[in-house]
Short mmCIF file of C-alpha atoms and ligand atoms in Angstrom, two decimals:
data_model
loop_
_atom_site.label_atom_id
_atom_site.label_comp_id
_atom_site.label_asym_id
_atom_site.label_seq_id
_atom_site.Cartn_x
_atom_site.Cartn_y
_atom_site.Cartn_z
CA UNK A 23 60.03 107.48 205.79
CA UNK A 24 56.94 105.26 205.90
CA UNK A 25 56.14 104.08 209.38
CA UNK A 26 56.26 100.31 210.03
CA UNK A 27 57.15 99.88 206.37
CA UNK A 28 57.95 96.16 206.56
CA UNK A 29 55.02 95.12 208.74
CA UNK A 30 57.23 94.38 211.73
CA UNK A 31 57.71 96.63 214.74
CA UNK A 32 60.79 96.50 216.93
CA UNK A 33 61.57 97.20 220.56
CA UNK A 34 63.04 100.64 221.16
CA UNK A 35 65.61 100.46 223.92
CA UNK A 36 68.46 102.89 224.64
CA UNK A 37 67.87 104.68 221.34
CA UNK A 38 68.25 101.46 219.30
CA UNK A 39 65.79 99.12 217.66
CA UNK A 40 65.98 95.45 218.53
CA UNK A 41 64.08 92.24 218.10
CA UNK A 42 62.14 90.76 220.98
CA UNK A 43 63.81 87.87 222.79
CA UNK A 44 60.44 86.06 222.84
CA UNK A 45 60.06 86.45 219.05
CA UNK A 46 57.05 88.28 217.64
CA UNK A 47 53.30 88.42 218.15
CA UNK A 48 50.60 89.43 215.70
CA UNK A 49 48.56 92.62 215.72
CA UNK A 50 45.20 92.48 214.00
CA UNK A 51 42.38 94.64 212.68
CA UNK A 52 39.34 94.13 214.94
CA UNK A 53 36.94 95.15 212.17
CA UNK A 54 38.21 92.58 209.67
CA UNK A 55 40.12 90.11 211.86
CA UNK A 56 43.00 90.43 209.37
CA UNK A 57 46.51 90.28 210.77
CA UNK A 58 48.22 93.59 210.05
CA UNK A 59 51.70 92.38 210.88
CA UNK A 60 53.80 91.51 213.90
CA UNK A 61 55.35 93.26 216.87
CA UNK A 62 58.53 92.40 218.74
CA UNK A 63 57.71 90.27 221.76
CA UNK A 64 59.80 91.27 224.75
CA UNK A 65 60.70 89.00 227.62
CA UNK A 66 61.91 89.80 231.13
CA UNK A 67 65.49 90.32 229.94
CA UNK A 68 64.44 92.88 227.35
CA UNK A 69 62.43 94.71 230.00
CA UNK A 70 65.50 94.65 232.25
CA UNK A 71 67.60 96.26 229.50
CA UNK A 72 64.97 98.96 229.00
CA UNK A 73 64.82 99.77 232.71
CA UNK A 74 68.59 99.87 232.85
CA UNK A 75 68.74 102.27 229.88
CA UNK A 76 66.14 104.56 231.44
CA UNK A 77 67.98 104.49 234.75
CA UNK A 78 71.29 105.44 233.15
CA UNK A 79 69.70 108.18 231.07
CA UNK A 80 68.23 109.65 234.23
CA UNK A 81 71.26 109.26 236.49
CA UNK A 82 74.12 109.93 234.07
CA UNK A 83 72.86 112.68 231.74
CA UNK A 84 71.56 116.20 232.28
CA UNK A 85 68.11 115.36 230.82
CA UNK A 86 66.30 115.99 234.08
CA UNK A 87 67.96 119.41 234.51
CA UNK A 88 67.96 120.60 230.88
CA UNK A 89 64.51 122.08 230.53
CA UNK A 90 65.32 123.81 227.25
CA UNK A 91 66.30 120.45 225.67
CA UNK A 92 63.19 118.73 226.94
CA UNK A 93 60.85 121.43 225.69
CA UNK A 94 62.53 121.31 222.26
CA UNK A 95 62.27 117.51 222.11
CA UNK A 96 58.57 117.44 223.01
CA UNK A 97 57.84 120.04 220.34
CA UNK A 98 59.84 117.99 217.83
CA UNK A 99 57.82 114.89 218.67
CA UNK A 100 54.58 116.81 218.26
CA UNK A 101 55.67 118.15 214.90
CA UNK A 102 56.80 114.71 213.72
CA UNK A 103 53.46 113.18 214.65
CA UNK A 104 51.65 116.02 212.90
CA UNK A 105 53.72 115.43 209.76
CA UNK A 106 52.68 111.78 209.86
CA UNK A 107 49.04 112.39 210.82
CA UNK A 108 47.53 110.59 207.84
CA UNK A 109 49.64 107.45 208.31
CA UNK A 110 48.90 107.47 212.03
CA UNK A 111 45.20 107.93 211.31
CA UNK A 112 45.08 104.83 209.08
CA UNK A 113 47.05 102.85 211.66
CA UNK A 114 44.70 103.91 214.46
CA UNK A 115 41.63 102.95 212.47
CA UNK A 116 43.03 99.59 211.52
CA UNK A 117 44.74 98.55 214.75
CA UNK A 118 42.33 100.02 217.32
CA UNK A 119 39.14 99.80 215.25
CA UNK A 120 38.67 103.46 216.12
CA UNK A 121 35.99 105.24 214.07
CA UNK A 122 37.62 107.63 211.62
CA UNK A 123 35.65 110.58 213.02
CA UNK A 124 37.29 110.13 216.44
CA UNK A 125 40.80 110.35 214.99
CA UNK A 126 40.40 114.09 214.51
CA UNK A 127 39.57 114.25 218.22
CA UNK A 128 40.74 112.23 221.24
CA UNK A 129 41.93 109.22 219.24
CA UNK A 130 44.81 111.07 217.56
CA UNK A 131 44.92 114.71 216.63
CA UNK A 132 43.74 116.01 220.01
CA UNK A 133 46.43 114.36 222.14
CA UNK A 134 49.16 115.07 219.58
CA UNK A 135 48.21 118.73 219.64
CA UNK A 136 48.09 118.63 223.44
CA UNK A 137 51.82 117.82 223.59
CA UNK A 138 52.15 121.60 223.27
CA UNK A 139 50.63 121.94 226.73
CA UNK A 140 53.32 119.71 228.25
CA UNK A 141 56.12 121.67 226.56
CA UNK A 142 54.61 125.05 227.45
CA UNK A 143 54.11 123.99 231.06
CA UNK A 144 57.73 122.92 231.46
CA UNK A 145 58.87 126.18 229.87
CA UNK A 146 56.87 128.43 232.16
CA UNK A 147 56.97 126.35 235.32
CA UNK A 148 58.41 127.82 238.54
CA UNK A 149 60.82 125.02 239.42
CA UNK A 150 62.24 126.69 242.53
CA UNK A 151 60.23 128.67 244.99
CA UNK A 152 61.84 130.90 247.64
CA UNK A 153 60.01 130.47 250.94
CA UNK A 154 62.04 133.28 252.43
CA UNK A 155 63.98 133.45 255.64
CA UNK A 156 62.70 132.22 258.97
CA UNK A 157 64.12 130.96 262.25
CA UNK A 158 62.67 127.53 262.89
CA UNK A 159 63.83 126.34 266.32
CA UNK A 160 65.64 129.67 266.62
CA UNK A 161 68.06 128.97 263.77
CA UNK A 162 68.02 131.57 260.96
CA UNK A 163 67.39 129.66 257.76
CA UNK A 164 66.66 130.47 254.14
CA UNK A 165 64.20 127.91 252.63
CA UNK A 166 63.73 126.97 249.02
CA UNK A 167 61.27 124.49 247.59
CA UNK A 168 62.61 122.71 244.51
CA UNK A 169 60.50 120.62 242.15
CA UNK A 170 62.39 117.75 240.56
CA UNK A 171 61.64 114.81 238.33
CA UNK A 172 60.67 111.61 240.11
CA UNK A 173 63.18 109.54 238.07
CA UNK A 174 62.41 106.47 235.95
CA UNK A 175 58.72 106.17 235.10
CA UNK A 176 57.16 102.86 234.08
CA UNK A 177 54.14 103.69 231.93
CA UNK A 178 51.64 100.86 231.33
CA UNK A 179 48.76 101.60 228.98
CA UNK A 180 45.57 100.02 227.56
CA UNK A 181 44.34 99.70 223.97
CA UNK A 182 41.18 101.77 223.81
CA UNK A 183 42.69 105.25 223.24
CA UNK A 184 46.36 104.35 222.78
CA UNK A 185 47.69 107.70 221.50
CA UNK A 186 45.73 109.70 224.03
CA UNK A 187 46.92 107.62 226.93
CA UNK A 188 50.52 107.08 225.75
CA UNK A 189 50.96 110.79 225.11
CA UNK A 190 49.16 111.95 228.25
CA UNK A 191 51.88 110.05 230.12
CA UNK A 192 54.87 110.64 227.84
CA UNK A 193 54.34 114.41 227.44
CA UNK A 194 54.17 115.47 231.10
CA UNK A 195 56.59 112.80 232.32
CA UNK A 196 59.27 114.00 229.86
CA UNK A 197 58.41 117.66 230.43
CA UNK A 198 58.97 117.12 234.15
CA UNK A 199 62.41 115.59 233.46
CA UNK A 200 61.79 111.87 233.88
CA UNK A 201 62.93 109.01 231.70
CA UNK A 202 60.40 106.39 230.62
CA UNK A 203 59.78 102.78 229.82
CA UNK A 204 56.47 102.53 227.97
CA UNK A 205 54.73 99.14 228.00
CA UNK A 206 51.65 99.36 225.75
CA UNK A 207 48.76 96.89 225.60
CA UNK A 208 49.39 93.73 223.54
CA UNK A 209 46.31 94.59 221.42
CA UNK A 210 47.79 97.84 220.09
CA UNK A 211 51.58 97.48 219.96
CA UNK A 212 52.06 99.42 216.73
CA UNK A 213 50.40 102.61 217.99
CA UNK A 214 53.20 102.72 220.58
CA UNK A 215 56.02 101.32 218.42
CA UNK A 216 55.63 104.14 215.88
CA UNK A 217 56.62 106.57 218.60
CA UNK A 218 60.05 104.94 218.70
CA UNK A 219 60.48 105.45 214.97
CA UNK A 220 59.41 109.09 215.19
CA UNK A 221 61.62 109.79 218.21
CA UNK A 222 64.67 108.24 216.56
CA UNK A 223 64.15 109.97 213.21
CA UNK A 224 62.83 113.37 214.19
CA UNK A 225 63.84 114.33 217.71
CA UNK A 226 66.90 115.04 219.85
CA UNK A 227 65.56 112.85 222.66
CA UNK A 228 68.76 111.21 223.99
CA UNK A 229 69.13 107.40 224.02
CA UNK A 230 67.47 105.76 227.00
CA UNK A 231 65.12 108.64 227.76
CA UNK A 232 62.19 106.89 226.05
CA UNK A 233 62.11 103.10 225.78
CA UNK A 234 59.20 101.22 224.23
CA UNK A 235 58.74 97.58 225.13
CA UNK A 236 55.95 95.67 223.40
CA UNK A 237 55.06 92.27 224.74
CA UNK A 238 52.29 89.70 224.50
CA UNK A 239 53.00 88.77 228.11
CA UNK A 240 51.30 90.86 230.79
CA UNK A 241 53.87 89.73 233.35
CA UNK A 242 56.54 91.71 231.47
CA UNK A 243 54.59 94.83 232.44
CA UNK A 244 54.38 93.66 236.02
CA UNK A 245 58.20 93.73 236.17
CA UNK A 246 58.08 97.51 235.92
CA UNK A 247 56.01 97.69 239.09
CA UNK A 248 58.34 95.34 240.97
CA UNK A 249 61.74 96.66 239.84
CA UNK A 250 63.59 98.81 242.40
CA UNK A 251 65.22 100.80 239.56
CA UNK A 252 61.80 102.20 238.60
CA UNK A 253 60.72 105.18 240.71
CA UNK A 254 57.15 105.56 239.61
CA UNK A 255 54.40 103.67 237.83
CA UNK A 256 51.89 105.53 235.70
CA UNK A 257 49.20 103.01 234.91
CA UNK A 258 45.96 103.18 232.93
CA UNK A 259 43.79 100.10 232.67
CA UNK A 260 41.26 98.06 234.56
CA UNK A 261 40.76 98.33 238.28
CA UNK A 262 41.67 94.65 238.73
CA UNK A 263 45.05 95.18 237.06
CA UNK A 264 45.55 98.45 238.91
CA UNK A 265 45.14 96.61 242.17
CA UNK A 266 47.80 94.10 241.13
CA UNK A 267 50.17 96.89 240.01
CA UNK A 268 49.72 98.69 243.31
CA UNK A 269 50.47 95.56 245.25
CA UNK A 270 53.54 94.75 243.11
CA UNK A 271 54.79 98.30 243.68
CA UNK A 272 54.34 98.10 247.43
CA UNK A 273 57.60 96.22 248.03
CA UNK A 274 59.62 99.19 246.76
CA UNK A 275 57.20 101.91 247.97
CA UNK A 276 57.30 103.50 244.54
CA UNK A 277 54.90 106.21 243.59
CA UNK A 278 51.83 104.72 241.88
CA UNK A 279 49.56 106.80 239.72
CA UNK A 280 46.43 104.94 238.59
CA UNK A 281 43.75 105.73 236.00
CA UNK A 282 41.28 102.86 236.25
CA UNK A 283 37.79 101.79 235.26
CA UNK A 284 34.45 103.48 235.59
CA UNK A 285 30.69 102.95 235.74
CA UNK A 286 29.62 106.53 235.38
CA UNK A 287 26.07 107.83 235.76
CA UNK A 288 24.17 110.10 233.38
CA UNK A 289 21.52 111.68 235.59
CA UNK A 290 18.43 113.33 234.16
CA UNK A 291 16.55 115.45 236.70
CA UNK A 292 12.78 115.83 236.40
CA UNK A 293 12.83 119.30 234.85
CA UNK A 294 15.29 118.40 232.05
CA UNK A 295 14.59 117.86 228.36
CA UNK A 296 14.20 114.10 228.81
CA UNK A 297 14.24 113.07 225.16
CA UNK A 298 17.23 115.24 224.29
CA UNK A 299 19.25 114.13 227.32
CA UNK A 300 18.49 110.43 226.81
CA UNK A 301 19.36 110.67 223.12
CA UNK A 302 22.70 112.15 224.12
CA UNK A 303 23.26 109.37 226.65
CA UNK A 304 22.55 106.79 223.96
CA UNK A 305 24.96 108.41 221.53
CA UNK A 306 27.72 108.64 224.14
CA UNK A 307 27.33 105.00 225.17
CA UNK A 308 27.70 103.88 221.54
CA UNK A 309 30.83 105.85 220.68
CA UNK A 310 33.86 103.68 219.94
CA UNK A 311 31.64 100.71 220.85
CA UNK A 312 31.50 101.94 224.44
CA UNK A 313 35.23 101.44 224.96
CA UNK A 314 35.88 104.54 227.00
CA UNK A 315 36.59 104.51 230.71
CA UNK A 316 34.61 107.70 231.36
CA UNK A 317 31.58 106.85 229.24
CA UNK A 318 28.32 107.25 231.19
CA UNK A 319 26.85 103.74 231.10
CA UNK A 320 24.12 104.11 233.72
CA UNK A 321 21.24 106.35 232.61
CA UNK A 322 19.40 107.47 235.78
CA UNK A 323 15.99 108.94 234.96
CA UNK A 324 12.78 110.02 236.75
CA UNK A 325 10.63 106.97 237.51
CA UNK A 326 7.50 108.72 236.19
CA UNK A 327 9.12 109.03 232.75
CA UNK A 328 11.05 105.76 232.73
CA UNK A 329 9.41 104.28 229.63
CA UNK A 330 9.84 107.49 227.65
CA UNK A 331 13.50 107.61 228.66
CA UNK A 332 14.08 104.01 227.58
CA UNK A 333 12.36 104.73 224.27
CA UNK A 334 14.42 107.87 223.66
CA UNK A 335 17.73 106.13 224.39
CA UNK A 336 16.73 103.09 222.35
CA UNK A 337 15.59 105.31 219.49
CA UNK A 338 19.09 106.72 219.27
CA UNK A 339 21.04 103.54 219.86
CA UNK A 340 18.95 101.42 217.48
CA UNK A 341 19.82 103.95 214.79
CA UNK A 342 23.56 103.64 215.38
CA UNK A 343 24.57 100.62 213.36
CA UNK A 344 27.92 99.09 214.24
CA UNK A 345 29.99 99.55 211.16
CA UNK A 346 33.27 99.86 209.32
CA UNK A 347 35.47 102.28 211.29
CA UNK A 348 36.91 103.49 207.99
CA UNK A 349 33.58 105.02 207.09
CA UNK A 350 33.56 108.70 208.16
CA UNK A 351 29.95 108.32 209.37
CA UNK A 352 30.64 105.41 211.72
CA UNK A 353 30.17 106.14 215.44
CA UNK A 354 30.30 102.56 216.71
CA UNK A 355 33.07 100.36 215.33
CA UNK A 356 34.13 96.95 216.63
CA UNK A 357 35.32 96.09 220.12
CA UNK A 358 39.00 95.24 220.27
CA UNK A 359 38.95 91.43 220.25
CA UNK A 360 36.87 88.27 220.21
CA UNK A 361 37.59 87.94 223.91
CA UNK A 362 36.17 91.40 224.59
CA UNK A 363 33.11 90.72 222.42
CA UNK A 364 32.44 87.50 224.33
CA UNK A 365 32.88 89.34 227.61
CA UNK A 366 30.30 91.95 226.57
CA UNK A 367 27.94 89.18 225.44
CA UNK A 368 28.35 87.56 228.86
CA UNK A 369 27.15 90.79 230.50
CA UNK A 370 24.19 90.99 228.13
CA UNK A 371 23.23 87.43 229.02
CA UNK A 372 23.51 88.28 232.72
CA UNK A 373 21.06 91.18 232.26
CA UNK A 374 18.43 88.82 230.86
CA UNK A 375 19.15 86.25 233.58
CA UNK A 376 18.53 88.94 236.21
CA UNK A 377 15.16 89.87 234.69
CA UNK A 378 16.14 92.76 232.43
CA UNK A 379 14.98 93.34 228.85
CA UNK A 380 16.63 94.79 225.77
CA UNK A 381 14.94 97.89 224.40
CA UNK A 382 17.29 97.57 221.43
CA UNK A 383 20.30 95.47 220.49
CA UNK A 384 21.38 92.56 222.64
CA UNK A 385 24.08 90.78 220.69
CA UNK A 386 26.04 90.54 217.46
CA UNK A 387 24.52 92.41 214.54
CA UNK A 388 22.92 90.22 211.87
CA UNK A 389 25.06 89.78 208.79
CA UNK A 390 28.33 90.79 210.44
CA UNK A 391 30.11 87.49 210.91
CA UNK A 392 33.55 88.99 210.50
CA UNK A 393 34.86 91.53 212.97
CA UNK A 394 34.16 91.96 216.66
CA UNK A 395 30.91 93.90 216.48
CA UNK A 396 28.21 94.25 219.14
CA UNK A 397 24.90 96.07 218.68
CA UNK A 398 24.36 99.22 220.75
CA UNK A 399 22.10 97.89 223.48
CA UNK A 400 19.71 99.49 225.95
CA UNK A 401 18.93 97.41 229.05
CA UNK A 402 15.70 98.21 230.89
CA UNK A 403 13.94 96.84 233.94
CA UNK A 404 16.91 96.53 236.29
CA UNK A 405 18.02 98.42 239.38
CA UNK A 406 21.41 99.73 240.40
CA UNK A 407 22.23 96.41 242.07
CA UNK A 408 22.23 94.47 238.79
CA UNK A 409 25.60 93.22 237.59
CA UNK A 410 25.39 95.36 234.45
CA UNK A 411 24.89 98.43 236.68
CA UNK A 412 27.83 97.67 238.95
CA UNK A 413 30.57 96.31 236.70
CA UNK A 414 32.38 97.92 233.81
CA UNK A 415 31.30 96.29 230.54
CA UNK A 416 33.41 98.19 228.01
CA UNK A 417 30.89 97.66 225.24
CA UNK A 418 28.07 99.80 223.70
CA UNK A 419 25.65 99.06 226.52
CA UNK A 420 23.47 101.47 228.48
CA UNK A 421 21.47 100.41 231.56
CA UNK A 422 18.48 102.62 232.37
CA UNK A 423 17.70 103.00 236.08
CA UNK A 424 14.72 104.79 237.68
CA UNK A 425 15.10 107.45 240.39
CA UNK A 426 12.61 109.03 242.79
CA UNK A 427 13.93 112.60 242.95
CA UNK A 428 17.23 114.39 243.30
CA UNK A 429 18.38 112.79 246.55
CA UNK A 430 17.61 109.31 245.25
CA UNK A 431 19.33 110.07 241.94
CA UNK A 432 22.40 111.24 243.83
CA UNK A 433 22.38 108.14 246.00
CA UNK A 434 22.22 105.92 242.89
CA UNK A 435 24.91 107.89 241.05
CA UNK A 436 27.28 107.61 244.03
CA UNK A 437 26.39 104.00 244.81
CA UNK A 438 29.24 102.51 242.82
CA UNK A 439 32.72 101.26 243.60
CA UNK A 440 33.88 103.60 240.84
CA UNK A 441 34.03 107.39 240.73
CA UNK A 442 35.46 108.39 237.38
CA UNK A 443 32.94 110.68 235.71
CA UNK A 444 29.32 111.72 235.56
CA UNK A 445 26.72 113.83 233.83
CA UNK A 446 23.72 115.75 235.11
CA UNK A 447 20.96 117.43 233.10
CA UNK A 448 18.48 119.95 234.49
CA UNK A 449 16.66 123.01 233.12
CA UNK A 450 17.82 124.81 236.25
CA UNK A 451 21.57 125.45 236.02
CA UNK A 452 21.93 126.09 239.77
CA UNK A 453 20.16 122.86 240.62
CA UNK A 454 22.42 120.97 238.21
CA UNK A 455 25.50 122.65 239.68
CA UNK A 456 24.44 121.72 243.23
CA UNK A 457 23.92 118.13 242.10
CA UNK A 458 27.31 118.06 240.34
CA UNK A 459 29.07 119.30 243.46
CA UNK A 460 27.79 116.27 245.38
CA UNK A 461 28.77 113.64 242.81
CA UNK A 462 31.80 111.64 244.03
CA UNK A 463 33.62 111.66 240.68
CA UNK A 464 36.63 113.26 239.06
CA UNK A 465 34.88 114.93 236.11
CA UNK A 466 31.29 116.08 235.61
CA UNK A 467 29.46 117.17 232.51
CA UNK A 468 26.68 119.62 233.40
CA UNK A 469 24.04 120.06 230.69
CA UNK A 470 26.42 118.98 227.91
CA UNK A 471 29.67 120.71 228.97
CA UNK A 472 32.93 119.09 227.83
CA UNK A 473 35.50 118.43 230.56
CA UNK A 474 38.15 116.90 228.28
CA UNK A 475 40.99 119.26 227.45
CA UNK A 476 44.76 119.56 227.84
CA UNK A 477 44.54 122.01 230.75
CA UNK A 478 41.81 120.18 232.70
CA UNK A 479 42.78 117.40 235.13
CA UNK A 480 41.17 114.01 234.57
CA UNK A 481 41.01 111.09 236.97
CA UNK A 482 38.99 109.13 239.44
CA UNK A 483 37.66 108.97 242.96
CA UNK A 484 37.32 105.67 244.79
CA UNK A 485 38.32 102.58 242.76
CA UNK A 486 38.65 104.59 239.55
CA UNK A 487 42.18 105.45 240.56
CA UNK A 488 44.33 108.00 242.25
CA UNK A 489 46.13 111.03 240.91
CA UNK A 490 45.24 113.10 237.88
CA UNK A 491 46.26 113.04 234.23
CA UNK A 492 46.40 116.20 232.12
CA UNK A 493 46.37 119.80 233.30
CA UNK A 494 48.93 121.21 235.72
CA UNK A 495 47.99 118.44 238.17
CA UNK A 496 48.89 115.85 235.51
CA UNK A 497 52.33 117.46 235.10
CA UNK A 498 52.97 117.69 238.84
CA UNK A 499 52.22 113.97 239.27
CA UNK A 500 55.68 113.43 237.77
CA UNK A 501 57.50 115.68 240.23
CA UNK A 502 59.02 115.25 243.65
CA UNK A 503 59.17 118.16 246.08
CA UNK A 504 62.42 118.95 247.88
CA UNK A 505 62.74 121.51 250.66
CA UNK A 506 66.24 122.96 250.93
CA UNK A 507 67.09 124.75 254.15
CA UNK A 508 70.29 126.83 254.12
CA UNK A 509 71.74 128.25 257.27
CA UNK A 510 71.52 132.04 257.21
CA UNK A 511 73.41 132.69 260.41
P1 NAD B 606 44.06 95.92 231.39
O1 NAD B 606 44.05 96.32 232.81
O2 NAD B 606 43.74 94.50 231.04
O3 NAD B 606 45.50 96.19 230.76
C1 NAD B 606 46.10 97.46 230.79
C2 NAD B 606 47.60 97.30 230.64
O4 NAD B 606 48.11 96.63 231.77
C3 NAD B 606 48.05 96.51 229.43
O5 NAD B 606 49.22 97.10 228.91
C4 NAD B 606 48.37 95.15 230.02
O6 NAD B 606 49.33 94.42 229.28
C5 NAD B 606 48.95 95.54 231.36
N1 NAD B 606 48.87 94.51 232.39
C6 NAD B 606 48.00 93.48 232.50
N2 NAD B 606 48.24 92.78 233.63
C7 NAD B 606 49.26 93.40 234.25
C8 NAD B 606 49.94 93.20 235.47
N3 NAD B 606 49.60 92.21 236.30
N4 NAD B 606 50.92 94.04 235.81
C9 NAD B 606 51.26 95.08 235.02
N5 NAD B 606 50.66 95.33 233.84
C10 NAD B 606 49.67 94.49 233.47
O7 NAD B 606 43.10 96.94 230.63
P2 NAD B 606 42.66 96.92 229.12
O8 NAD B 606 41.69 95.80 228.95
O9 NAD B 606 43.85 97.01 228.23
O10 NAD B 606 41.88 98.32 229.01
C11 NAD B 606 40.58 98.51 229.42
C12 NAD B 606 40.53 99.05 230.84
O11 NAD B 606 41.26 100.26 230.94
C13 NAD B 606 39.12 99.41 231.28
O12 NAD B 606 38.92 98.97 232.60
C14 NAD B 606 39.11 100.93 231.23
O13 NAD B 606 38.19 101.53 232.09
C15 NAD B 606 40.50 101.25 231.62
N6 NAD B 606 40.84 102.60 231.18
C16 NAD B 606 40.93 103.61 232.10
C17 NAD B 606 41.20 104.90 231.70
C18 NAD B 606 41.30 106.03 232.70
O14 NAD B 606 41.90 107.02 232.35
N7 NAD B 606 40.74 105.92 233.89
C19 NAD B 606 41.39 105.17 230.36
C20 NAD B 606 41.29 104.14 229.44
C21 NAD B 606 41.02 102.84 229.86
#
């Protein structure tokens, strides 16, 4: 079956496809501005039906206790996505504007493959742990610790890596025995809607276990956080929205797991290969037009070599032309929307207003009037207090900041409301490791190491979120812990 064959995606609620009560909304290609088709537009009532279906599937079926069924279903979903890889690839390129080269990695094939980790973890997990017999308060008691699913999970996701983020929630949440309502970003509804088609056609996932509710209205997502029938929110998006989700969830004290924004530092110590490190920083900042939460967007370099560092980063970024994401050589495609492009341009203007200069880039590329493209841009001449050094831009923009030695570099790296990720380069591996251990972030790349993988937890310190996605920690986010004490007298 061809996915989304008629150019319209539906809601997927209780195992059935339905139209949205608010009609439809368009989804477009950010590289061409062409409308690809429409998605069902859910309203509050539709969301209510989805939550109800997820609640019933959790309370009234054996899904949460049938590990063998869950493992089989996750493997079926993985296989179905793998069978449809080429269709999904074209969809991802056209709806997300994701460069083709990234679809064989974190934009598609990586996270699909990583569903195996969720299934394997559920299969091998020790769900009940015998604590043995003791006599607390003099009463002989046998204690068992049971791990159980949290219940109904509301998953709210952004548009930048839709498959990665949807699946990094769906896989472990289902593996742990939860049921789900997935509310994807309005910019990428189809990347989520296809999951409904694949689940219905290719898996034994029972009705109501996975519900997919697309909507153009952010407040429909907010209902998940407020609803008492939802036990947990798993949210990825901006820190501002995360704050609102957390406050909406407070009334029902539901568990809130947040993956939020970042303003990560790429630190080059004075003994490192400056040109090589800065070139890597420039490449990283340009990938997917800088639309990655963990991208290192502050390049922190020795003051004595500041100009060389700016030149090296600019040399790389000036050579990365924003281009057609279909082209296998493209590193930097468009940003997701005109609104996002204008937002990035606003930050670039603020850098100039604060006294910064552009070592390359600075705006829309000449000759590209169609599509939401922004030139990879290096900003020089500003300190860590500049707006472009403090706020998340989500565009291909790198701000170069001078440091006066390791302690100063560390101070700058940690002087951020965020704490998602970081990088440190040094010729001395021990020095780099010491520096990494003092960075207040959830993941660190030391001298080019890659922290992204199915078995490695990912998440943020400070205002970059709480909890961890991926790895065993990412699975256990979706579990409650119950201590059972049985009288042994
Ligand atoms: P966003 O916060 O605007 O939206 C994210 C999701 O939240 C969307 O589905 C949106 O519809 C929904 N939403 C908006 N307002 C809501 C509300 N009041 N209540 C409930 N849901 C609401 O983020 P975005 O612009 O789609 O994505 C970019 C942001 O996501 C960046 O800040 C980026 O750093 C962050 N992000 C973080 C990670 C991570 O793992 N830490 C990964 C990817 C993206």
